[in-house]
Amino acid sequence: MASSLHALLDKIVKTGNLIVTGPSGLQSFGDGRGKRVALSFSDEQAMDEIAADPALKLAEMYMEGRMSVVEGDIYDFLALVKSNTLSEALTFGMVWRGMARIIASRIKMHLPVNHNKQNVAHHYDLSAKLFDLFLDQDWQYSCAYFNPPGISLDEAQVAKKRHIVAKLMPEPGQRVLEIGSGWGGMAMYLAESSGVDVTGVTLSEEQLRVSRDRAQKRGLTDIVRFELQDYRYLPPDKKYDRIVSVGMFEHVGPTHYKEYFQKAAEVLENDGVMLLHSIGQPYPALATNPFIEKYIFPGGYIPSLAEVLPAIEKTGLLVKDIEILPMHYAHTLRHWRERFVARKAEAVALYDDRFFRMWEFYLAGSEMAFTHENFHIFQIQLAKRGGVVPDNRDYIARNEARLVEFEKTREPLEKVVF
């Protein structure tokens, strides 16, 4: 007897080549074109759970091993589904679950309780050995910049730092604030390349430990410091010539955007420059994907420019430049996922099979968002007044050329010590 999942897939998959095998047998979906993807289910209940709530249960059944991909991989399946039209397959149950999640998400956004540190710890305080399985030499856990195309992940992460610093236009002796300093790579690059004094703030105790250790080993503690600090409570009397924030804004939440930019404006010098680098989506979302919210980034939210720009305008900051990078994160995530899967045994030894499948699903689903849902990276350059940024973009290439010369003489990065 055909399961409820069979009925759902029959509505969704009109193009493609999908084979599903379960306790009741095998069934094919689509027009047979393209790469063949084959799923196997251990029990009928797993299929019914996915059919009732695919937004969450697809990931959970994959995590539990009750659904396996036996031809292709989980990205191939997600991409195949997204290549088809999903709206016709919505059921009443999916709609009401979606509405309940939207309501819960809106309520949570307005709660006065501050869960920022707890939310950050959920993800970033995982074992440092986990991130070492798939990140580049400098542990850049944000979108790389594949320019020129085809360069390696390590080269692309250096190109990302170079591109951002070129837009910041730092000058020797200036004070730089990094909001969300990760494992310290951007702060160290800034200090070494441009002779600036950098303060990085983070809410992750594990990242704080690693970044301080790295700065000490490179002899940078006089000009690079890291603090366990919520950006909202930065002292207003301490000003910075440059502010940079890479991959942190996704944790702020739309109800706090105005507060974020007010604080940035408060601590930025009048002739200062800020560069914000964030994941973006093409339109405001009603709620975060339930799998991501529950297991990966609790409290996270991917903004759209339609939500960000009004908040900037209300604080008096001026937008000097916006650049959209549409596919660079897809390439980054593909590299991360391939590296992670290649070291499956080590990931399982660190945690377990369920954790490995959860992270594989997270990396594949994130990649699919960029290849099939028009997610992108935006970089917004901000200032408090006119005249502090050139009136053309030629300076970016000139600054990048200078930084390339610096990189040729830079001391090699040491492996992170756990």
GROMACS .gro file of C-alpha atoms in nm:
model
  418
    1MET     CA    1   0.000   0.000   0.000
    2ALA     CA    2   0.132   0.343  -0.093
    3SER     CA    3   0.234   0.551   0.210
    4SER     CA    4   0.140   0.913   0.276
    5LEU     CA    5   0.498   1.004   0.178
    6HIS     CA    6   0.447   0.838  -0.160
    7ALA     CA    7   0.139   1.052  -0.213
    8LEU     CA    8   0.329   1.367  -0.117
    9LEU     CA    9   0.626   1.291  -0.340
   10ASP     CA   10   0.393   1.213  -0.628
   11LYS     CA   11   0.258   1.568  -0.601
   12ILE     CA   12   0.602   1.727  -0.570
   13VAL     CA   13   0.845   1.539  -0.795
   14LYS     CA   14   0.741   1.597  -1.155
   15THR     CA   15   1.093   1.631  -1.293
   16GLY     CA   16   1.397   1.430  -1.187
   17ASN     CA   17   1.474   1.069  -1.108
   18LEU     CA   18   1.384   0.959  -0.755
   19ILE     CA   19   1.354   0.602  -0.626
   20VAL     CA   20   1.209   0.533  -0.283
   21THR     CA   21   1.229   0.192  -0.116
   22GLY     CA   22   1.038   0.118   0.204
   23PRO     CA   23   0.884  -0.177   0.385
   24SER     CA   24   0.605  -0.193   0.127
   25GLY     CA   25   0.836  -0.197  -0.174
   26LEU     CA   26   0.988   0.033  -0.433
   27GLN     CA   27   0.837   0.330  -0.616
   28SER     CA   28   0.980   0.579  -0.864
   29PHE     CA   29   0.899   0.949  -0.901
   30GLY     CA   30   0.966   1.211  -1.165
   31ASP     CA   31   1.024   1.191  -1.538
   32GLY     CA   32   1.340   0.981  -1.512
   33ARG     CA   33   1.571   1.261  -1.626
   34GLY     CA   34   1.883   1.376  -1.449
   35LYS     CA   35   2.092   1.221  -1.176
   36ARG     CA   36   1.931   0.922  -1.006
   37VAL     CA   37   1.867   0.965  -0.634
   38ALA     CA   38   1.754   0.668  -0.424
   39LEU     CA   39   1.616   0.668  -0.070
   40SER     CA   40   1.568   0.375   0.165
   41PHE     CA   41   1.339   0.373   0.470
   42SER     CA   42   1.363   0.133   0.761
   43ASP     CA   43   1.000   0.167   0.870
   44GLU     CA   44   0.665   0.296   0.749
   45GLN     CA   45   0.625   0.528   1.045
   46ALA     CA   46   0.933   0.727   0.943
   47MET     CA   47   0.776   0.787   0.604
   48ASP     CA   48   0.448   0.899   0.760
   49GLU     CA   49   0.624   1.137   0.998
   50ILE     CA   50   0.806   1.306   0.710
   51ALA     CA   51   0.484   1.337   0.513
   52ALA     CA   52   0.312   1.505   0.808
   53ASP     CA   53   0.593   1.752   0.889
   54PRO     CA   54   0.869   1.749   0.625
   55ALA     CA   55   1.025   2.077   0.741
   56LEU     CA   56   1.146   1.909   1.062
   57LYS     CA   57   1.098   1.535   1.030
   58LEU     CA   58   1.296   1.490   0.710
   59ALA     CA   59   1.607   1.598   0.898
   60GLU     CA   60   1.520   1.399   1.209
   61MET     CA   61   1.456   1.074   1.020
   62TYR     CA   62   1.787   1.122   0.839
   63MET     CA   63   1.963   1.193   1.169
   64GLU     CA   64   1.819   0.880   1.326
   65GLY     CA   65   1.919   0.665   1.029
   66ARG     CA   66   1.561   0.567   0.954
   67MET     CA   67   1.601   0.731   0.614
   68SER     CA   68   1.916   0.668   0.412
   69VAL     CA   69   2.035   0.797   0.075
   70VAL     CA   70   2.169   0.493  -0.111
   71GLU     CA   71   2.231   0.663  -0.447
   72GLY     CA   72   2.352   1.022  -0.460
   73ASP     CA   73   2.370   1.208  -0.131
   74ILE     CA   74   2.142   1.413   0.091
   75TYR     CA   75   2.222   1.734  -0.099
   76ASP     CA   76   2.116   1.566  -0.425
   77PHE     CA   77   1.780   1.476  -0.273
   78LEU     CA   78   1.718   1.823  -0.127
   79ALA     CA   79   1.815   1.986  -0.457
   80LEU     CA   80   1.587   1.752  -0.652
   81VAL     CA   81   1.290   1.841  -0.432
   82LYS     CA   82   1.364   2.215  -0.449
   83SER     CA   83   1.389   2.195  -0.827
   84ASN     CA   84   1.019   2.111  -0.831
   85THR     CA   85   0.715   2.316  -0.723
   86LEU     CA   86   0.625   2.262  -0.358
   87SER     CA   87   0.317   2.481  -0.308
   88GLU     CA   88   0.072   2.232  -0.460
   89ALA     CA   89   0.178   1.967  -0.206
   90LEU     CA   90   0.096   2.168   0.107
   91THR     CA   91  -0.147   1.992   0.339
   92PHE     CA   92  -0.364   2.136   0.615
   93GLY     CA   93  -0.130   1.985   0.875
   94MET     CA   94   0.176   2.150   0.717
   95VAL     CA   95  -0.002   2.486   0.707
   96TRP     CA   96  -0.110   2.485   1.071
   97ARG     CA   97   0.233   2.366   1.189
   98GLY     CA   98   0.388   2.644   0.987
   99MET     CA   99   0.152   2.900   1.139
  100ALA     CA  100   0.227   2.775   1.490
  101ARG     CA  101   0.600   2.807   1.427
  102ILE     CA  102   0.558   3.159   1.291
  103ILE     CA  103   0.363   3.265   1.600
  104ALA     CA  104   0.615   3.101   1.834
  105SER     CA  105   0.903   3.265   1.646
  106ARG     CA  106   0.746   3.612   1.670
  107ILE     CA  107   0.677   3.571   2.041
  108LYS     CA  108   1.033   3.454   2.109
  109MET     CA  109   1.178   3.751   1.919
  110HIS     CA  110   1.001   3.992   2.152
  111LEU     CA  111   1.080   3.819   2.481
  112PRO     CA  112   1.296   4.035   2.708
  113VAL     CA  113   1.503   3.737   2.827
  114ASN     CA  114   1.855   3.745   2.678
  115HIS     CA  115   1.953   3.400   2.549
  116ASN     CA  116   2.237   3.527   2.327
  117LYS     CA  117   2.520   3.362   2.519
  118GLN     CA  118   2.327   3.036   2.557
  119ASN     CA  119   2.242   3.031   2.186
  120VAL     CA  120   2.600   3.102   2.083
  121ALA     CA  121   2.734   2.832   2.315
  122HIS     CA  122   2.498   2.575   2.161
  123HIS     CA  123   2.690   2.592   1.834
  124TYR     CA  124   3.026   2.763   1.881
  125ASP     CA  125   3.127   2.593   2.205
  126LEU     CA  126   3.127   2.251   2.040
  127SER     CA  127   3.462   2.072   2.040
  128ALA     CA  128   3.730   2.264   1.853
  129LYS     CA  129   3.829   1.930   1.699
  130LEU     CA  130   3.494   1.922   1.516
  131PHE     CA  131   3.562   2.247   1.329
  132ASP     CA  132   3.915   2.136   1.250
  133LEU     CA  133   3.766   1.854   1.043
  134PHE     CA  134   3.642   2.084   0.769
  135LEU     CA  135   3.756   2.446   0.808
  136ASP     CA  136   4.056   2.604   0.636
  137GLN     CA  137   4.396   2.664   0.800
  138ASP     CA  138   4.276   2.992   0.958
  139TRP     CA  139   3.944   2.853   1.083
  140GLN     CA  140   3.727   3.096   0.888
  141TYR     CA  141   3.369   2.987   0.962
  142SER     CA  142   3.203   3.222   0.714
  143CYS     CA  143   3.164   3.254   0.339
  144ALA     CA  144   3.486   3.244   0.139
  145TYR     CA  145   3.546   3.459  -0.170
  146PHE     CA  146   3.622   3.245  -0.475
  147ASN     CA  147   3.784   3.512  -0.686
  148PRO     CA  148   3.927   3.404  -0.920
  149PRO     CA  149   3.700   3.102  -0.966
  150GLY     CA  150   3.849   2.760  -0.900
  151ILE     CA  151   4.089   2.856  -0.623
  152SER     CA  152   4.118   2.636  -0.315
  153LEU     CA  153   3.918   2.688   0.004
  154ASP     CA  154   4.226   2.819   0.186
  155GLU     CA  155   4.298   3.065  -0.096
  156ALA     CA  156   3.934   3.175  -0.106
  157GLN     CA  157   3.926   3.242   0.268
  158VAL     CA  158   4.235   3.459   0.238
  159ALA     CA  159   4.067   3.637  -0.055
  160LYS     CA  160   3.761   3.700   0.169
  161LYS     CA  161   3.972   3.865   0.439
  162ARG     CA  162   4.158   4.064   0.176
  163HIS     CA  163   3.835   4.187   0.014
  164ILE     CA  164   3.686   4.295   0.347
  165VAL     CA  165   3.998   4.471   0.469
  166ALA     CA  166   4.030   4.650   0.133
  167LYS     CA  167   3.682   4.797   0.187
  168LEU     CA  168   3.762   4.896   0.547
  169MET     CA  169   4.064   5.103   0.436
  170PRO     CA  170   4.243   5.071   0.773
  171GLU     CA  171   4.540   5.293   0.846
  172PRO     CA  172   4.830   5.221   1.085
  173GLY     CA  173   4.753   5.309   1.445
  174GLN     CA  174   4.376   5.308   1.406
  175ARG     CA  175   4.148   5.127   1.652
  176VAL     CA  176   3.935   4.847   1.509
  177LEU     CA  177   3.639   4.669   1.666
  178GLU     CA  178   3.536   4.323   1.546
  179ILE     CA  179   3.185   4.224   1.652
  180GLY     CA  180   3.182   3.845   1.660
  181SER     CA  181   3.553   3.764   1.643
  182GLY     CA  182   3.533   3.387   1.592
  183TRP     CA  183   3.867   3.212   1.632
  184GLY     CA  184   4.064   3.531   1.575
  185GLY     CA  185   4.168   3.500   1.211
  186MET     CA  186   4.023   3.829   1.084
  187ALA     CA  187   4.159   4.029   1.380
  188MET     CA  188   4.510   3.889   1.333
  189TYR     CA  189   4.500   3.952   0.957
  190LEU     CA  190   4.391   4.313   1.018
  191ALA     CA  191   4.664   4.377   1.274
  192GLU     CA  192   4.943   4.219   1.073
  193SER     CA  193   4.844   4.360   0.735
  194SER     CA  194   4.755   4.714   0.838
  195GLY     CA  195   4.925   4.795   1.168
  196VAL     CA  196   4.600   4.856   1.353
  197ASP     CA  197   4.493   4.787   1.713
  198VAL     CA  198   4.209   4.534   1.719
  199THR     CA  199   3.954   4.446   1.986
  200GLY     CA  200   3.739   4.142   1.912
  201VAL     CA  201   3.427   4.058   2.111
  202THR     CA  202   3.258   3.718   2.127
  203LEU     CA  203   3.007   3.530   2.340
  204SER     CA  204   3.175   3.192   2.284
  205GLU     CA  205   3.409   3.084   2.562
  206GLU     CA  206   3.565   2.818   2.339
  207GLN     CA  207   3.636   3.068   2.061
  208LEU     CA  208   3.773   3.314   2.316
  209ARG     CA  209   4.018   3.054   2.445
  210VAL     CA  210   4.138   2.957   2.098
  211SER     CA  211   4.166   3.314   1.966
  212ARG     CA  212   4.366   3.434   2.268
  213ASP     CA  213   4.600   3.136   2.236
  214ARG     CA  214   4.654   3.207   1.865
  215ALA     CA  215   4.724   3.578   1.921
  216GLN     CA  216   4.973   3.497   2.196
  217LYS     CA  217   5.160   3.248   1.979
  218ARG     CA  218   5.193   3.511   1.704
  219GLY     CA  219   5.316   3.775   1.947
  220LEU     CA  220   5.016   4.002   1.890
  221THR     CA  221   4.880   4.046   2.242
  222ASP     CA  222   4.989   4.413   2.253
  223ILE     CA  223   4.772   4.505   1.955
  224VAL     CA  224   4.510   4.226   1.938
  225ARG     CA  225   4.281   4.146   2.230
  226PHE     CA  226   3.968   3.936   2.259
  227GLU     CA  227   3.694   3.983   2.516
  228LEU     CA  228   3.394   3.779   2.629
  229GLN     CA  229   3.157   4.066   2.571
  230ASP     CA  230   2.802   4.126   2.445
  231TYR     CA  231   2.830   4.400   2.183
  232ARG     CA  232   2.520   4.569   2.326
  233TYR     CA  233   2.709   4.660   2.642
  234LEU     CA  234   3.020   4.807   2.481
  235PRO     CA  235   3.113   5.128   2.667
  236PRO     CA  236   2.985   5.430   2.470
  237ASP     CA  237   3.289   5.643   2.552
  238LYS     CA  238   3.535   5.413   2.374
  239LYS     CA  239   3.541   5.491   2.002
  240TYR     CA  240   3.674   5.295   1.706
  241ASP     CA  241   3.799   5.409   1.366
  242ARG     CA  242   3.682   5.090   1.198
  243ILE     CA  243   3.420   4.827   1.279
  244VAL     CA  244   3.396   4.490   1.109
  245SER     CA  245   3.143   4.214   1.162
  246VAL     CA  246   3.155   3.890   0.964
  247GLY     CA  247   2.898   3.612   1.000
  248MET     CA  248   2.760   3.741   1.331
  249PHE     CA  249   2.462   3.948   1.220
  250GLU     CA  250   2.259   3.631   1.154
  251HIS     CA  251   2.235   3.591   1.533
  252VAL     CA  252   2.100   3.940   1.606
  253GLY     CA  253   1.733   3.895   1.510
  254PRO     CA  254   1.510   4.151   1.331
  255THR     CA  255   1.368   4.300   1.650
  256HIS     CA  256   1.721   4.403   1.749
  257TYR     CA  257   1.854   4.542   1.419
  258LYS     CA  258   1.797   4.905   1.520
  259GLU     CA  259   1.970   4.842   1.854
  260TYR     CA  260   2.265   4.680   1.672
  261PHE     CA  261   2.321   4.974   1.438
  262GLN     CA  262   2.262   5.229   1.715
  263LYS     CA  263   2.544   5.072   1.914
  264ALA     CA  264   2.766   5.063   1.604
  265ALA     CA  265   2.697   5.433   1.538
  266GLU     CA  266   2.760   5.514   1.904
  267VAL     CA  267   3.110   5.362   1.913
  268LEU     CA  268   3.217   5.453   1.556
  269GLU     CA  269   3.429   5.766   1.515
  270ASN     CA  270   3.274   6.042   1.305
  271ASP     CA  271   3.513   5.973   1.017
  272GLY     CA  272   3.501   5.595   1.072
  273VAL     CA  273   3.401   5.311   0.839
  274MET     CA  274   3.211   4.991   0.914
  275LEU     CA  275   3.185   4.674   0.703
  276LEU     CA  276   2.902   4.428   0.769
  277HIS     CA  277   2.921   4.083   0.605
  278SER     CA  278   2.612   3.864   0.646
  279ILE     CA  279   2.406   3.590   0.489
  280GLY     CA  280   2.093   3.732   0.329
  281GLN     CA  281   1.776   3.598   0.176
  282PRO     CA  282   1.570   3.754  -0.103
  283TYR     CA  283   1.270   3.850   0.113
  284PRO     CA  284   1.181   3.859   0.484
  285ALA     CA  285   1.115   3.517   0.635
  286LEU     CA  286   0.822   3.446   0.860
  287ALA     CA  287   1.025   3.201   1.070
  288THR     CA  288   1.355   3.017   1.075
  289ASN     CA  289   1.365   2.661   0.942
  290PRO     CA  290   1.258   2.441   1.238
  291PHE     CA  291   1.552   2.202   1.201
  292ILE     CA  292   1.803   2.488   1.207
  293GLU     CA  293   1.624   2.652   1.501
  294LYS     CA  294   1.605   2.331   1.707
  295TYR     CA  295   1.941   2.169   1.639
  296ILE     CA  296   2.189   2.410   1.481
  297PHE     CA  297   2.139   2.783   1.545
  298PRO     CA  298   1.873   2.847   1.810
  299GLY     CA  299   1.769   3.209   1.792
  300GLY     CA  300   1.926   3.256   1.448
  301TYR     CA  301   1.755   3.445   1.167
  302ILE     CA  302   1.869   3.518   0.810
  303PRO     CA  303   1.787   3.881   0.723
  304SER     CA  304   1.680   4.037   0.398
  305LEU     CA  305   1.802   4.378   0.286
  306ALA     CA  306   1.442   4.499   0.315
  307GLU     CA  307   1.471   4.447   0.692
  308VAL     CA  308   1.826   4.570   0.737
  309LEU     CA  309   1.830   4.897   0.542
  310PRO     CA  310   1.542   5.067   0.730
  311ALA     CA  311   1.717   4.990   1.059
  312ILE     CA  312   2.038   5.147   0.929
  313GLU     CA  313   1.856   5.459   0.811
  314LYS     CA  314   1.691   5.511   1.151
  315THR     CA  315   2.032   5.531   1.320
  316GLY     CA  316   2.173   5.798   1.089
  317LEU     CA  317   2.442   5.575   0.941
  318LEU     CA  318   2.501   5.617   0.568
  319VAL     CA  319   2.520   5.324   0.330
  320LYS     CA  320   2.829   5.382   0.115
  321ASP     CA  321   2.843   5.051  -0.072
  322ILE     CA  322   2.650   4.725  -0.103
  323GLU     CA  323   2.788   4.416  -0.274
  324ILE     CA  324   2.594   4.093  -0.330
  325LEU     CA  325   2.789   3.766  -0.351
  326PRO     CA  326   2.532   3.513  -0.477
  327MET     CA  327   2.712   3.180  -0.505
  328HIS     CA  328   3.032   3.204  -0.303
  329TYR     CA  329   2.875   3.046   0.005
  330ALA     CA  330   2.744   2.755  -0.202
  331HIS     CA  331   3.102   2.682  -0.307
  332THR     CA  332   3.223   2.726   0.053
  333LEU     CA  333   2.962   2.489   0.192
  334ARG     CA  334   3.039   2.230  -0.075
  335HIS     CA  335   3.405   2.233   0.032
  336TRP     CA  336   3.308   2.207   0.401
  337ARG     CA  337   3.065   1.922   0.340
  338GLU     CA  338   3.309   1.722   0.128
  339ARG     CA  339   3.582   1.766   0.388
  340PHE     CA  340   3.346   1.676   0.672
  341VAL     CA  341   3.215   1.361   0.502
  342ALA     CA  342   3.568   1.254   0.411
  343ARG     CA  343   3.651   1.253   0.784
  344LYS     CA  344   3.332   1.083   0.898
  345ALA     CA  345   3.509   0.836   1.126
  346GLU     CA  346   3.670   1.118   1.322
  347ALA     CA  347   3.342   1.308   1.352
  348VAL     CA  348   3.164   0.995   1.477
  349ALA     CA  349   3.444   0.932   1.727
  350LEU     CA  350   3.402   1.287   1.860
  351TYR     CA  351   3.024   1.256   1.898
  352ASP     CA  352   2.822   0.976   1.733
  353ASP     CA  353   2.653   0.870   1.409
  354ARG     CA  354   2.345   1.078   1.480
  355PHE     CA  355   2.551   1.394   1.527
  356PHE     CA  356   2.743   1.325   1.206
  357ARG     CA  357   2.421   1.289   1.005
  358MET     CA  358   2.276   1.601   1.170
  359TRP     CA  359   2.576   1.810   1.061
  360GLU     CA  360   2.586   1.655   0.716
  361PHE     CA  361   2.219   1.751   0.674
  362TYR     CA  362   2.289   2.103   0.803
  363LEU     CA  363   2.575   2.158   0.558
  364ALA     CA  364   2.380   2.011   0.266
  365GLY     CA  365   2.063   2.204   0.345
  366SER     CA  366   2.259   2.528   0.377
  367GLU     CA  367   2.429   2.468   0.043
  368MET     CA  368   2.090   2.403  -0.117
  369ALA     CA  369   1.962   2.738   0.015
  370PHE     CA  370   2.226   2.915  -0.193
  371THR     CA  371   2.194   2.700  -0.505
  372HIS     CA  372   1.812   2.680  -0.514
  373GLU     CA  373   1.657   2.948  -0.288
  374ASN     CA  374   1.849   3.263  -0.386
  375PHE     CA  375   2.024   3.304  -0.053
  376HIS     CA  376   2.336   3.520  -0.086
  377ILE     CA  377   2.600   3.715   0.102
  378PHE     CA  378   2.570   4.091   0.133
  379GLN     CA  379   2.849   4.324   0.233
  380ILE     CA  380   2.734   4.669   0.345
  381GLN     CA  381   2.986   4.947   0.392
  382LEU     CA  382   2.870   5.217   0.635
  383ALA     CA  383   2.989   5.558   0.751
  384LYS     CA  384   2.858   5.846   0.961
  385ARG     CA  385   2.925   6.118   0.706
  386GLY     CA  386   3.014   6.170   0.342
  387GLY     CA  387   3.366   6.200   0.210
  388VAL     CA  388   3.527   5.919   0.412
  389VAL     CA  389   3.493   5.665   0.129
  390PRO     CA  390   3.609   5.732  -0.231
  391ASP     CA  391   3.339   5.806  -0.487
  392ASN     CA  392   3.439   5.508  -0.704
  393ARG     CA  393   3.529   5.149  -0.629
  394ASP     CA  394   3.877   5.150  -0.783
  395TYR     CA  395   4.035   5.180  -0.438
  396ILE     CA  396   3.921   4.825  -0.350
  397ALA     CA  397   4.139   4.668  -0.619
  398ARG     CA  398   4.434   4.892  -0.526
  399ASN     CA  399   4.404   4.795  -0.161
  400GLU     CA  400   4.372   4.427  -0.250
  401ALA     CA  401   4.691   4.449  -0.456
  402ARG     CA  402   4.874   4.590  -0.152
  403LEU     CA  403   4.739   4.312   0.066
  404VAL     CA  404   4.851   4.045  -0.181
  405GLU     CA  405   5.206   4.175  -0.139
  406PHE     CA  406   5.170   4.159   0.239
  407GLU     CA  407   5.045   3.798   0.217
  408LYS     CA  408   5.362   3.695   0.033
  409THR     CA  409   5.571   3.788   0.338
  410ARG     CA  410   5.331   3.691   0.615
  411GLU     CA  411   5.441   3.429   0.866
  412PRO     CA  412   5.257   3.100   0.800
  413LEU     CA  413   4.964   3.028   1.031
  414GLU     CA  414   5.025   2.760   1.290
  415LYS     CA  415   4.784   2.476   1.347
  416VAL     CA  416   4.534   2.549   1.621
  417VAL     CA  417   4.614   2.383   1.952
  418PHE     CA  418   4.315   2.215   2.118
   0.00000   0.00000   0.00000
